[in-house]
Amino acid sequence: METKEVLKHLHRLKPKFRSIGTSQTGVYHAPSMLSHTSSNLALETMLAAGMHLGHSASLWHPLNLPYIFGEREGIHIINLERTIAALRRAAHLVNKVAYHGGIILFSGVRKDHRQLVVDAALHADQYFFARHWIAGTLTNAGSVLGRHCDYSDEIWDVEEARDFAHYKTTDEREKLANMTDNQIRFMKKAKEEKAKLISEAGTKLYKPDLVVALNPLESKTMLLESRVSFVPTVGIVDTNCDPRIVTYPIPCNDDSLRAVSIVAGVLARAARDGLELRRHRLRGAAAAHGQAEIDKVVAKSQRPEALREEKELE
């Protein structure tokens, strides 16, 4: 038999195969990571997820002393009261950033955390990064991204451009007369590059307003560039990590997948709530503005005689 005939025969037999076998009932479905918020998250849930387990006492960082509850069998125990306080503070920050229309970047480099980063970013309607960070993405975007971003305004921030920046004359001829040949060539090149970018309608570069790093130890380059670019960061800090590497540390076990999923879910829900509040406010403002415009049009469309009759009746 040919392949097409075999496929047709199997397609005809498919309804008969559906009745074969058993159906399972009472199956346990694990709760979604997005079901927790900073308000309904309990210490029992955090304890069951293993968020209190740190690293070996010989690997601890001294600056994590305020976050450590004690030591048991050579392993540091994280104080969950400090963890939930830091998580609520970070969730409040994420909520406000999303409410004001900021860009939030979720980052997770480990292979086990990539799907968590994607789910959290999609739920929050934000952006994610789950691969190797290219050095210079924030600090040297013009060279890294190339023509994919509009960096024409940043091209003047070089030594050759600073040489003729002090000329304040309005006459271009006098300005060109006081410039060297290299400066003139650079100015022409900058103008051509800017015209080329405008003609190609290139995408403008936008830096994130907040970075959420689930693996700060593996994202040191990204966190350093965020600090240089004045971008605040939120990250999970274990007992072997320097808490100063991020702006808002969350003491937690970064090796537990359930613990990381709870943190990512809480922050994603906070961003989602802030974005929903922003959309609701914008819809209300648009509706009010639209009603005001309708009232203006109706008032202009009324004739003076009709308005005079309405005043007399009043």
PDB file of C-alpha atoms in Angstrom:
ATOM      1  CA  MET A   1       0.000   0.000   0.000  1.00  0.00           C
ATOM      2  CA  GLU A   2       1.101   3.513  -0.709  1.00  0.00           C
ATOM      3  CA  THR A   3       1.709   6.099   1.971  1.00  0.00           C
ATOM      4  CA  LYS A   4      -1.447   8.074   1.180  1.00  0.00           C
ATOM      5  CA  GLU A   5      -3.616   4.992   1.412  1.00  0.00           C
ATOM      6  CA  VAL A   6      -2.064   4.021   4.757  1.00  0.00           C
ATOM      7  CA  LEU A   7      -2.728   7.488   6.165  1.00  0.00           C
ATOM      8  CA  LYS A   8      -6.336   7.411   4.964  1.00  0.00           C
ATOM      9  CA  HIS A   9      -6.832   3.993   6.542  1.00  0.00           C
ATOM     10  CA  LEU A  10      -5.400   5.179   9.862  1.00  0.00           C
ATOM     11  CA  HIS A  11      -7.585   8.260   9.739  1.00  0.00           C
ATOM     12  CA  ARG A  12     -10.680   6.073   9.339  1.00  0.00           C
ATOM     13  CA  LEU A  13      -9.640   3.891  12.290  1.00  0.00           C
ATOM     14  CA  LYS A  14      -8.914   6.822  14.627  1.00  0.00           C
ATOM     15  CA  PRO A  15     -12.502   7.079  16.048  1.00  0.00           C
ATOM     16  CA  LYS A  16     -12.350   3.407  17.017  1.00  0.00           C
ATOM     17  CA  PHE A  17      -9.058   3.853  18.875  1.00  0.00           C
ATOM     18  CA  ARG A  18     -10.468   6.612  21.068  1.00  0.00           C
ATOM     19  CA  SER A  19     -12.656   4.199  22.983  1.00  0.00           C
ATOM     20  CA  ILE A  20      -9.683   1.971  23.853  1.00  0.00           C
ATOM     21  CA  GLY A  21      -7.946   2.481  27.183  1.00  0.00           C
ATOM     22  CA  THR A  22      -8.879   4.044  30.515  1.00  0.00           C
ATOM     23  CA  SER A  23      -9.537   7.600  31.637  1.00  0.00           C
ATOM     24  CA  GLN A  24      -7.809   9.016  34.706  1.00  0.00           C
ATOM     25  CA  THR A  25      -9.757  10.961  37.296  1.00  0.00           C
ATOM     26  CA  GLY A  26      -8.633  12.872  40.333  1.00  0.00           C
ATOM     27  CA  VAL A  27      -5.336  13.920  38.785  1.00  0.00           C
ATOM     28  CA  TYR A  28      -3.249  16.363  40.825  1.00  0.00           C
ATOM     29  CA  HIS A  29      -2.490  19.600  39.018  1.00  0.00           C
ATOM     30  CA  ALA A  30       0.361  21.632  40.442  1.00  0.00           C
ATOM     31  CA  PRO A  31      -0.597  25.243  41.198  1.00  0.00           C
ATOM     32  CA  SER A  32       0.626  27.805  38.746  1.00  0.00           C
ATOM     33  CA  MET A  33       3.459  30.074  39.761  1.00  0.00           C
ATOM     34  CA  LEU A  34       1.268  33.047  38.839  1.00  0.00           C
ATOM     35  CA  SER A  35      -1.293  32.225  41.541  1.00  0.00           C
ATOM     36  CA  HIS A  36       0.741  33.904  44.299  1.00  0.00           C
ATOM     37  CA  THR A  37       0.885  37.605  45.037  1.00  0.00           C
ATOM     38  CA  SER A  38       2.805  39.605  47.601  1.00  0.00           C
ATOM     39  CA  SER A  39      -0.335  39.872  49.753  1.00  0.00           C
ATOM     40  CA  ASN A  40      -1.513  36.233  49.851  1.00  0.00           C
ATOM     41  CA  LEU A  41       1.933  34.600  49.969  1.00  0.00           C
ATOM     42  CA  ALA A  42       2.330  32.720  53.265  1.00  0.00           C
ATOM     43  CA  LEU A  43       5.443  31.622  55.096  1.00  0.00           C
ATOM     44  CA  GLU A  44       4.252  27.998  54.904  1.00  0.00           C
ATOM     45  CA  THR A  45       4.290  28.159  51.100  1.00  0.00           C
ATOM     46  CA  MET A  46       7.760  29.664  51.107  1.00  0.00           C
ATOM     47  CA  LEU A  47       8.976  27.032  53.536  1.00  0.00           C
ATOM     48  CA  ALA A  48       7.528  24.207  51.429  1.00  0.00           C
ATOM     49  CA  ALA A  49       9.250  25.613  48.326  1.00  0.00           C
ATOM     50  CA  GLY A  50      12.642  25.550  50.053  1.00  0.00           C
ATOM     51  CA  MET A  51      13.206  29.294  49.946  1.00  0.00           C
ATOM     52  CA  HIS A  52      14.894  29.162  53.357  1.00  0.00           C
ATOM     53  CA  LEU A  53      17.750  26.852  52.327  1.00  0.00           C
ATOM     54  CA  GLY A  54      21.044  28.621  51.722  1.00  0.00           C
ATOM     55  CA  HIS A  55      24.489  27.405  50.757  1.00  0.00           C
ATOM     56  CA  SER A  56      27.202  25.865  52.839  1.00  0.00           C
ATOM     57  CA  ALA A  57      28.449  27.937  55.733  1.00  0.00           C
ATOM     58  CA  SER A  58      31.958  27.908  54.262  1.00  0.00           C
ATOM     59  CA  LEU A  59      30.722  29.659  51.094  1.00  0.00           C
ATOM     60  CA  TRP A  60      28.721  32.450  52.707  1.00  0.00           C
ATOM     61  CA  HIS A  61      29.201  36.132  51.993  1.00  0.00           C
ATOM     62  CA  PRO A  62      29.632  38.272  55.140  1.00  0.00           C
ATOM     63  CA  LEU A  63      27.226  40.963  53.899  1.00  0.00           C
ATOM     64  CA  ASN A  64      24.396  38.412  54.002  1.00  0.00           C
ATOM     65  CA  LEU A  65      24.537  38.249  57.783  1.00  0.00           C
ATOM     66  CA  PRO A  66      21.300  40.298  58.287  1.00  0.00           C
ATOM     67  CA  TYR A  67      19.409  37.808  56.096  1.00  0.00           C
ATOM     68  CA  ILE A  68      20.631  34.613  57.832  1.00  0.00           C
ATOM     69  CA  PHE A  69      18.461  33.093  60.562  1.00  0.00           C
ATOM     70  CA  GLY A  70      20.935  30.456  61.692  1.00  0.00           C
ATOM     71  CA  GLU A  71      22.941  27.399  60.720  1.00  0.00           C
ATOM     72  CA  ARG A  72      21.896  23.760  60.620  1.00  0.00           C
ATOM     73  CA  GLU A  73      24.167  20.856  59.682  1.00  0.00           C
ATOM     74  CA  GLY A  74      26.635  23.200  58.010  1.00  0.00           C
ATOM     75  CA  ILE A  75      23.997  24.974  55.867  1.00  0.00           C
ATOM     76  CA  HIS A  76      22.817  28.512  56.445  1.00  0.00           C
ATOM     77  CA  ILE A  77      19.090  29.068  56.932  1.00  0.00           C
ATOM     78  CA  ILE A  78      17.627  32.237  55.390  1.00  0.00           C
ATOM     79  CA  ASN A  79      15.250  34.333  57.476  1.00  0.00           C
ATOM     80  CA  LEU A  80      11.947  34.151  55.566  1.00  0.00           C
ATOM     81  CA  GLU A  81      10.607  37.230  57.332  1.00  0.00           C
ATOM     82  CA  ARG A  82      13.340  39.271  55.661  1.00  0.00           C
ATOM     83  CA  THR A  83      12.617  37.476  52.399  1.00  0.00           C
ATOM     84  CA  ILE A  84       8.910  38.273  52.331  1.00  0.00           C
ATOM     85  CA  ALA A  85       9.590  41.887  53.322  1.00  0.00           C
ATOM     86  CA  ALA A  86      12.103  42.304  50.493  1.00  0.00           C
ATOM     87  CA  LEU A  87       9.746  40.533  48.064  1.00  0.00           C
ATOM     88  CA  ARG A  88       6.877  42.863  48.938  1.00  0.00           C
ATOM     89  CA  ARG A  89       9.106  45.897  48.512  1.00  0.00           C
ATOM     90  CA  ALA A  90      10.282  44.652  45.109  1.00  0.00           C
ATOM     91  CA  ALA A  91       6.699  43.855  44.062  1.00  0.00           C
ATOM     92  CA  HIS A  92       5.617  47.374  45.019  1.00  0.00           C
ATOM     93  CA  LEU A  93       8.475  48.796  42.948  1.00  0.00           C
ATOM     94  CA  VAL A  94       7.605  46.647  39.933  1.00  0.00           C
ATOM     95  CA  ASN A  95       3.951  47.633  40.254  1.00  0.00           C
ATOM     96  CA  LYS A  96       4.769  51.348  40.240  1.00  0.00           C
ATOM     97  CA  VAL A  97       7.173  51.046  37.316  1.00  0.00           C
ATOM     98  CA  ALA A  98       4.549  49.235  35.243  1.00  0.00           C
ATOM     99  CA  TYR A  99       1.859  51.722  36.315  1.00  0.00           C
ATOM    100  CA  HIS A 100       3.916  54.651  35.037  1.00  0.00           C
ATOM    101  CA  GLY A 101       4.573  52.934  31.703  1.00  0.00           C
ATOM    102  CA  GLY A 102       8.131  51.776  32.359  1.00  0.00           C
ATOM    103  CA  ILE A 103       9.960  48.973  30.578  1.00  0.00           C
ATOM    104  CA  ILE A 104      10.728  45.905  32.726  1.00  0.00           C
ATOM    105  CA  LEU A 105      13.275  43.342  31.572  1.00  0.00           C
ATOM    106  CA  PHE A 106      13.118  39.829  33.067  1.00  0.00           C
ATOM    107  CA  SER A 107      16.426  37.977  32.868  1.00  0.00           C
ATOM    108  CA  GLY A 108      17.288  34.355  33.588  1.00  0.00           C
ATOM    109  CA  VAL A 109      20.403  32.726  32.186  1.00  0.00           C
ATOM    110  CA  ARG A 110      20.153  29.222  33.636  1.00  0.00           C
ATOM    111  CA  LYS A 111      18.602  26.595  31.420  1.00  0.00           C
ATOM    112  CA  ASP A 112      16.062  25.567  34.068  1.00  0.00           C
ATOM    113  CA  HIS A 113      14.861  29.148  34.534  1.00  0.00           C
ATOM    114  CA  ARG A 114      14.393  30.131  30.899  1.00  0.00           C
ATOM    115  CA  GLN A 115      10.782  29.017  30.683  1.00  0.00           C
ATOM    116  CA  LEU A 116      10.012  30.821  33.951  1.00  0.00           C
ATOM    117  CA  VAL A 117      11.411  34.034  32.533  1.00  0.00           C
ATOM    118  CA  VAL A 118       9.379  33.675  29.350  1.00  0.00           C
ATOM    119  CA  ASP A 119       6.130  32.934  31.215  1.00  0.00           C
ATOM    120  CA  ALA A 120       6.641  35.801  33.659  1.00  0.00           C
ATOM    121  CA  ALA A 121       7.400  38.317  30.915  1.00  0.00           C
ATOM    122  CA  LEU A 122       4.459  37.227  28.767  1.00  0.00           C
ATOM    123  CA  HIS A 123       2.078  37.382  31.730  1.00  0.00           C
ATOM    124  CA  ALA A 124       3.310  40.861  32.668  1.00  0.00           C
ATOM    125  CA  ASP A 125       3.268  42.009  29.013  1.00  0.00           C
ATOM    126  CA  GLN A 126       6.927  42.976  29.310  1.00  0.00           C
ATOM    127  CA  TYR A 127      10.266  41.840  27.897  1.00  0.00           C
ATOM    128  CA  PHE A 128      12.565  38.938  28.733  1.00  0.00           C
ATOM    129  CA  PHE A 129      16.142  37.871  28.142  1.00  0.00           C
ATOM    130  CA  ALA A 130      17.126  34.221  28.565  1.00  0.00           C
ATOM    131  CA  ARG A 131      20.413  33.870  26.710  1.00  0.00           C
ATOM    132  CA  HIS A 132      24.019  34.975  27.037  1.00  0.00           C
ATOM    133  CA  TRP A 133      24.274  38.716  27.589  1.00  0.00           C
ATOM    134  CA  ILE A 134      26.306  40.489  24.926  1.00  0.00           C
ATOM    135  CA  ALA A 135      28.702  42.923  26.574  1.00  0.00           C
ATOM    136  CA  GLY A 136      27.934  46.502  25.635  1.00  0.00           C
ATOM    137  CA  THR A 137      24.223  46.079  24.945  1.00  0.00           C
ATOM    138  CA  LEU A 138      23.406  48.986  27.270  1.00  0.00           C
ATOM    139  CA  THR A 139      26.663  50.922  27.479  1.00  0.00           C
ATOM    140  CA  ASN A 140      27.722  50.616  23.824  1.00  0.00           C
ATOM    141  CA  ALA A 141      24.450  50.040  22.014  1.00  0.00           C
ATOM    142  CA  GLY A 142      25.525  51.950  18.918  1.00  0.00           C
ATOM    143  CA  SER A 143      28.319  49.530  18.098  1.00  0.00           C
ATOM    144  CA  VAL A 144      26.573  46.361  19.281  1.00  0.00           C
ATOM    145  CA  LEU A 145      23.176  46.866  17.693  1.00  0.00           C
ATOM    146  CA  GLY A 146      24.479  48.768  14.651  1.00  0.00           C
ATOM    147  CA  ARG A 147      21.864  50.035  12.268  1.00  0.00           C
ATOM    148  CA  HIS A 148      19.052  48.469  14.273  1.00  0.00           C
ATOM    149  CA  CYS A 149      18.916  51.481  16.591  1.00  0.00           C
ATOM    150  CA  ASP A 150      18.941  55.225  16.096  1.00  0.00           C
ATOM    151  CA  TYR A 151      22.173  56.387  17.707  1.00  0.00           C
ATOM    152  CA  SER A 152      22.674  59.495  15.559  1.00  0.00           C
ATOM    153  CA  ASP A 153      22.438  61.739  18.632  1.00  0.00           C
ATOM    154  CA  GLU A 154      25.139  59.745  20.419  1.00  0.00           C
ATOM    155  CA  ILE A 155      27.604  59.840  17.538  1.00  0.00           C
ATOM    156  CA  TRP A 156      28.755  63.300  18.585  1.00  0.00           C
ATOM    157  CA  ASP A 157      29.936  62.028  21.953  1.00  0.00           C
ATOM    158  CA  VAL A 158      33.510  61.337  20.805  1.00  0.00           C
ATOM    159  CA  GLU A 159      36.755  63.247  21.018  1.00  0.00           C
ATOM    160  CA  GLU A 160      36.650  64.460  17.431  1.00  0.00           C
ATOM    161  CA  ALA A 161      33.235  66.032  17.969  1.00  0.00           C
ATOM    162  CA  ARG A 162      34.282  67.720  21.212  1.00  0.00           C
ATOM    163  CA  ASP A 163      36.960  69.687  19.399  1.00  0.00           C
ATOM    164  CA  PHE A 164      34.471  71.877  17.563  1.00  0.00           C
ATOM    165  CA  ALA A 165      31.694  71.804  20.160  1.00  0.00           C
ATOM    166  CA  HIS A 166      32.797  75.161  21.620  1.00  0.00           C
ATOM    167  CA  TYR A 167      32.089  77.038  18.397  1.00  0.00           C
ATOM    168  CA  LYS A 168      28.853  78.938  19.018  1.00  0.00           C
ATOM    169  CA  THR A 169      28.769  81.037  15.844  1.00  0.00           C
ATOM    170  CA  THR A 170      25.654  80.873  13.720  1.00  0.00           C
ATOM    171  CA  ASP A 171      27.529  81.308  10.458  1.00  0.00           C
ATOM    172  CA  GLU A 172      28.417  77.847   9.140  1.00  0.00           C
ATOM    173  CA  ARG A 173      31.136  79.174   6.855  1.00  0.00           C
ATOM    174  CA  GLU A 174      33.027  80.706   9.759  1.00  0.00           C
ATOM    175  CA  LYS A 175      32.620  77.504  11.684  1.00  0.00           C
ATOM    176  CA  LEU A 176      33.953  75.420   8.818  1.00  0.00           C
ATOM    177  CA  ALA A 177      36.850  77.813   8.375  1.00  0.00           C
ATOM    178  CA  ASN A 178      37.968  77.266  11.949  1.00  0.00           C
ATOM    179  CA  MET A 179      37.797  73.467  11.653  1.00  0.00           C
ATOM    180  CA  THR A 180      40.447  71.037  10.534  1.00  0.00           C
ATOM    181  CA  ASP A 181      40.056  68.640   7.632  1.00  0.00           C
ATOM    182  CA  ASN A 182      39.469  65.679   9.945  1.00  0.00           C
ATOM    183  CA  GLN A 183      36.728  67.540  11.786  1.00  0.00           C
ATOM    184  CA  ILE A 184      35.016  68.494   8.528  1.00  0.00           C
ATOM    185  CA  ARG A 185      35.136  64.907   7.295  1.00  0.00           C
ATOM    186  CA  PHE A 186      33.738  63.655  10.577  1.00  0.00           C
ATOM    187  CA  MET A 187      30.893  66.190  10.505  1.00  0.00           C
ATOM    188  CA  LYS A 188      29.971  65.197   6.949  1.00  0.00           C
ATOM    189  CA  LYS A 189      30.084  61.527   7.895  1.00  0.00           C
ATOM    190  CA  ALA A 190      27.833  62.156  10.896  1.00  0.00           C
ATOM    191  CA  LYS A 191      25.325  64.038   8.754  1.00  0.00           C
ATOM    192  CA  GLU A 192      25.305  61.282   6.149  1.00  0.00           C
ATOM    193  CA  GLU A 193      24.824  58.639   8.843  1.00  0.00           C
ATOM    194  CA  LYS A 194      21.958  60.577  10.390  1.00  0.00           C
ATOM    195  CA  ALA A 195      20.276  61.075   7.007  1.00  0.00           C
ATOM    196  CA  LYS A 196      20.683  57.366   6.271  1.00  0.00           C
ATOM    197  CA  LEU A 197      19.070  56.410   9.568  1.00  0.00           C
ATOM    198  CA  ILE A 198      16.172  58.775   8.967  1.00  0.00           C
ATOM    199  CA  SER A 199      15.640  57.432   5.462  1.00  0.00           C
ATOM    200  CA  GLU A 200      15.692  53.827   6.658  1.00  0.00           C
ATOM    201  CA  ALA A 201      13.331  54.669   9.538  1.00  0.00           C
ATOM    202  CA  GLY A 202      15.476  52.745  11.983  1.00  0.00           C
ATOM    203  CA  THR A 203      14.233  51.674  15.394  1.00  0.00           C
ATOM    204  CA  LYS A 204      15.038  53.963  18.288  1.00  0.00           C
ATOM    205  CA  LEU A 205      16.907  52.518  21.252  1.00  0.00           C
ATOM    206  CA  TYR A 206      15.005  52.284  24.531  1.00  0.00           C
ATOM    207  CA  LYS A 207      16.739  51.317  27.739  1.00  0.00           C
ATOM    208  CA  PRO A 208      14.828  49.338  30.371  1.00  0.00           C
ATOM    209  CA  ASP A 209      13.551  51.165  33.427  1.00  0.00           C
ATOM    210  CA  LEU A 210      13.925  48.107  35.646  1.00  0.00           C
ATOM    211  CA  VAL A 211      15.807  44.816  35.357  1.00  0.00           C
ATOM    212  CA  VAL A 212      14.668  41.675  37.212  1.00  0.00           C
ATOM    213  CA  ALA A 213      17.556  39.188  37.419  1.00  0.00           C
ATOM    214  CA  LEU A 214      16.742  35.683  38.623  1.00  0.00           C
ATOM    215  CA  ASN A 215      20.440  34.669  38.450  1.00  0.00           C
ATOM    216  CA  PRO A 216      22.628  37.593  39.529  1.00  0.00           C
ATOM    217  CA  LEU A 217      25.789  35.486  39.774  1.00  0.00           C
ATOM    218  CA  GLU A 218      25.539  34.498  36.110  1.00  0.00           C
ATOM    219  CA  SER A 219      24.521  38.024  35.031  1.00  0.00           C
ATOM    220  CA  LYS A 220      27.287  40.162  36.492  1.00  0.00           C
ATOM    221  CA  THR A 221      28.022  41.871  33.168  1.00  0.00           C
ATOM    222  CA  MET A 222      24.385  42.850  32.684  1.00  0.00           C
ATOM    223  CA  LEU A 223      24.088  44.124  36.257  1.00  0.00           C
ATOM    224  CA  LEU A 224      27.283  46.143  35.922  1.00  0.00           C
ATOM    225  CA  GLU A 225      26.049  47.757  32.720  1.00  0.00           C
ATOM    226  CA  SER A 226      22.718  48.473  34.389  1.00  0.00           C
ATOM    227  CA  ARG A 227      24.529  50.230  37.217  1.00  0.00           C
ATOM    228  CA  VAL A 228      26.571  52.317  34.786  1.00  0.00           C
ATOM    229  CA  SER A 229      23.401  53.175  32.846  1.00  0.00           C
ATOM    230  CA  PHE A 230      21.552  54.117  36.080  1.00  0.00           C
ATOM    231  CA  VAL A 231      18.999  51.316  35.670  1.00  0.00           C
ATOM    232  CA  PRO A 232      17.715  49.859  38.995  1.00  0.00           C
ATOM    233  CA  THR A 233      17.839  46.096  39.392  1.00  0.00           C
ATOM    234  CA  VAL A 234      15.934  43.475  41.392  1.00  0.00           C
ATOM    235  CA  GLY A 235      17.543  40.091  41.954  1.00  0.00           C
ATOM    236  CA  ILE A 236      17.483  36.872  43.970  1.00  0.00           C
ATOM    237  CA  VAL A 237      20.457  36.805  46.333  1.00  0.00           C
ATOM    238  CA  ASP A 238      21.581  33.568  47.943  1.00  0.00           C
ATOM    239  CA  THR A 239      23.947  33.326  50.919  1.00  0.00           C
ATOM    240  CA  ASN A 240      26.989  33.002  48.628  1.00  0.00           C
ATOM    241  CA  CYS A 241      26.185  36.150  46.616  1.00  0.00           C
ATOM    242  CA  ASP A 242      27.076  39.762  47.323  1.00  0.00           C
ATOM    243  CA  PRO A 243      23.780  41.602  47.973  1.00  0.00           C
ATOM    244  CA  ARG A 244      25.317  44.846  46.692  1.00  0.00           C
ATOM    245  CA  ILE A 245      25.326  43.472  43.149  1.00  0.00           C
ATOM    246  CA  VAL A 246      21.650  44.453  42.771  1.00  0.00           C
ATOM    247  CA  THR A 247      19.732  47.517  43.891  1.00  0.00           C
ATOM    248  CA  TYR A 248      16.878  45.609  45.577  1.00  0.00           C
ATOM    249  CA  PRO A 249      18.078  42.187  46.802  1.00  0.00           C
ATOM    250  CA  ILE A 250      15.654  39.377  47.636  1.00  0.00           C
ATOM    251  CA  PRO A 251      17.304  36.806  49.951  1.00  0.00           C
ATOM    252  CA  CYS A 252      16.172  33.442  48.668  1.00  0.00           C
ATOM    253  CA  ASN A 253      17.373  30.033  47.522  1.00  0.00           C
ATOM    254  CA  ASP A 254      18.281  30.436  43.850  1.00  0.00           C
ATOM    255  CA  ASP A 255      18.827  26.683  43.299  1.00  0.00           C
ATOM    256  CA  SER A 256      15.214  25.696  43.967  1.00  0.00           C
ATOM    257  CA  LEU A 257      13.020  25.867  40.885  1.00  0.00           C
ATOM    258  CA  ARG A 258       9.859  26.267  42.950  1.00  0.00           C
ATOM    259  CA  ALA A 259      11.375  29.107  44.966  1.00  0.00           C
ATOM    260  CA  VAL A 260      12.462  30.983  41.850  1.00  0.00           C
ATOM    261  CA  SER A 261       9.055  30.388  40.260  1.00  0.00           C
ATOM    262  CA  ILE A 262       7.304  31.929  43.274  1.00  0.00           C
ATOM    263  CA  VAL A 263       9.488  35.044  43.131  1.00  0.00           C
ATOM    264  CA  ALA A 264       9.036  35.383  39.380  1.00  0.00           C
ATOM    265  CA  GLY A 265       5.292  34.866  39.689  1.00  0.00           C
ATOM    266  CA  VAL A 266       4.872  37.480  42.418  1.00  0.00           C
ATOM    267  CA  LEU A 267       6.814  40.073  40.439  1.00  0.00           C
ATOM    268  CA  ALA A 268       4.960  39.231  37.224  1.00  0.00           C
ATOM    269  CA  ARG A 269       1.582  39.564  38.937  1.00  0.00           C
ATOM    270  CA  ALA A 270       2.643  42.903  40.407  1.00  0.00           C
ATOM    271  CA  ALA A 271       3.672  44.173  36.973  1.00  0.00           C
ATOM    272  CA  ARG A 272       0.413  42.894  35.478  1.00  0.00           C
ATOM    273  CA  ASP A 273      -1.678  44.648  38.131  1.00  0.00           C
ATOM    274  CA  GLY A 274       0.181  47.908  37.601  1.00  0.00           C
ATOM    275  CA  LEU A 275      -0.293  47.686  33.854  1.00  0.00           C
ATOM    276  CA  GLU A 276      -4.016  46.980  34.261  1.00  0.00           C
ATOM    277  CA  LEU A 277      -4.389  50.018  36.533  1.00  0.00           C
ATOM    278  CA  ARG A 278      -2.590  52.141  33.966  1.00  0.00           C
ATOM    279  CA  ARG A 279      -4.835  50.934  31.138  1.00  0.00           C
ATOM    280  CA  HIS A 280      -7.944  51.520  33.240  1.00  0.00           C
ATOM    281  CA  ARG A 281      -6.824  55.066  34.031  1.00  0.00           C
ATOM    282  CA  LEU A 282      -6.036  55.782  30.393  1.00  0.00           C
ATOM    283  CA  ARG A 283      -9.415  54.414  29.285  1.00  0.00           C
ATOM    284  CA  GLY A 284     -11.175  56.648  31.811  1.00  0.00           C
ATOM    285  CA  ALA A 285      -9.176  59.676  30.702  1.00  0.00           C
ATOM    286  CA  ALA A 286      -9.872  58.919  27.041  1.00  0.00           C
ATOM    287  CA  ALA A 287     -13.589  58.488  27.724  1.00  0.00           C
ATOM    288  CA  ALA A 288     -13.732  61.749  29.670  1.00  0.00           C
ATOM    289  CA  HIS A 289     -11.809  63.565  26.965  1.00  0.00           C
ATOM    290  CA  GLY A 290     -14.058  62.093  24.284  1.00  0.00           C
ATOM    291  CA  GLN A 291     -17.217  63.149  26.161  1.00  0.00           C
ATOM    292  CA  ALA A 292     -15.831  66.676  26.536  1.00  0.00           C
ATOM    293  CA  GLU A 293     -15.134  66.839  22.813  1.00  0.00           C
ATOM    294  CA  ILE A 294     -18.663  65.610  22.076  1.00  0.00           C
ATOM    295  CA  ASP A 295     -20.127  68.317  24.326  1.00  0.00           C
ATOM    296  CA  LYS A 296     -18.086  70.966  22.528  1.00  0.00           C
ATOM    297  CA  VAL A 297     -19.253  69.793  19.119  1.00  0.00           C
ATOM    298  CA  VAL A 298     -22.880  69.719  20.253  1.00  0.00           C
ATOM    299  CA  ALA A 299     -22.589  73.205  21.712  1.00  0.00           C
ATOM    300  CA  LYS A 300     -21.086  74.545  18.490  1.00  0.00           C
ATOM    301  CA  SER A 301     -23.719  72.835  16.352  1.00  0.00           C
ATOM    302  CA  GLN A 302     -26.622  74.507  18.183  1.00  0.00           C
ATOM    303  CA  ARG A 303     -27.992  77.648  16.556  1.00  0.00           C
ATOM    304  CA  PRO A 304     -28.063  80.968  18.440  1.00  0.00           C
ATOM    305  CA  GLU A 305     -31.867  81.069  18.138  1.00  0.00           C
ATOM    306  CA  ALA A 306     -32.196  77.666  19.801  1.00  0.00           C
ATOM    307  CA  LEU A 307     -29.870  78.711  22.612  1.00  0.00           C
ATOM    308  CA  ARG A 308     -31.856  81.924  23.113  1.00  0.00           C
ATOM    309  CA  GLU A 309     -35.118  79.950  23.281  1.00  0.00           C
ATOM    310  CA  GLU A 310     -33.609  77.568  25.846  1.00  0.00           C
ATOM    311  CA  LYS A 311     -32.529  80.499  28.029  1.00  0.00           C
ATOM    312  CA  GLU A 312     -36.013  82.056  27.814  1.00  0.00           C
ATOM    313  CA  LEU A 313     -37.621  78.778  28.839  1.00  0.00           C
ATOM    314  CA  GLU A 314     -35.290  78.511  31.808  1.00  0.00           C
TER     315      GLU A 314
END
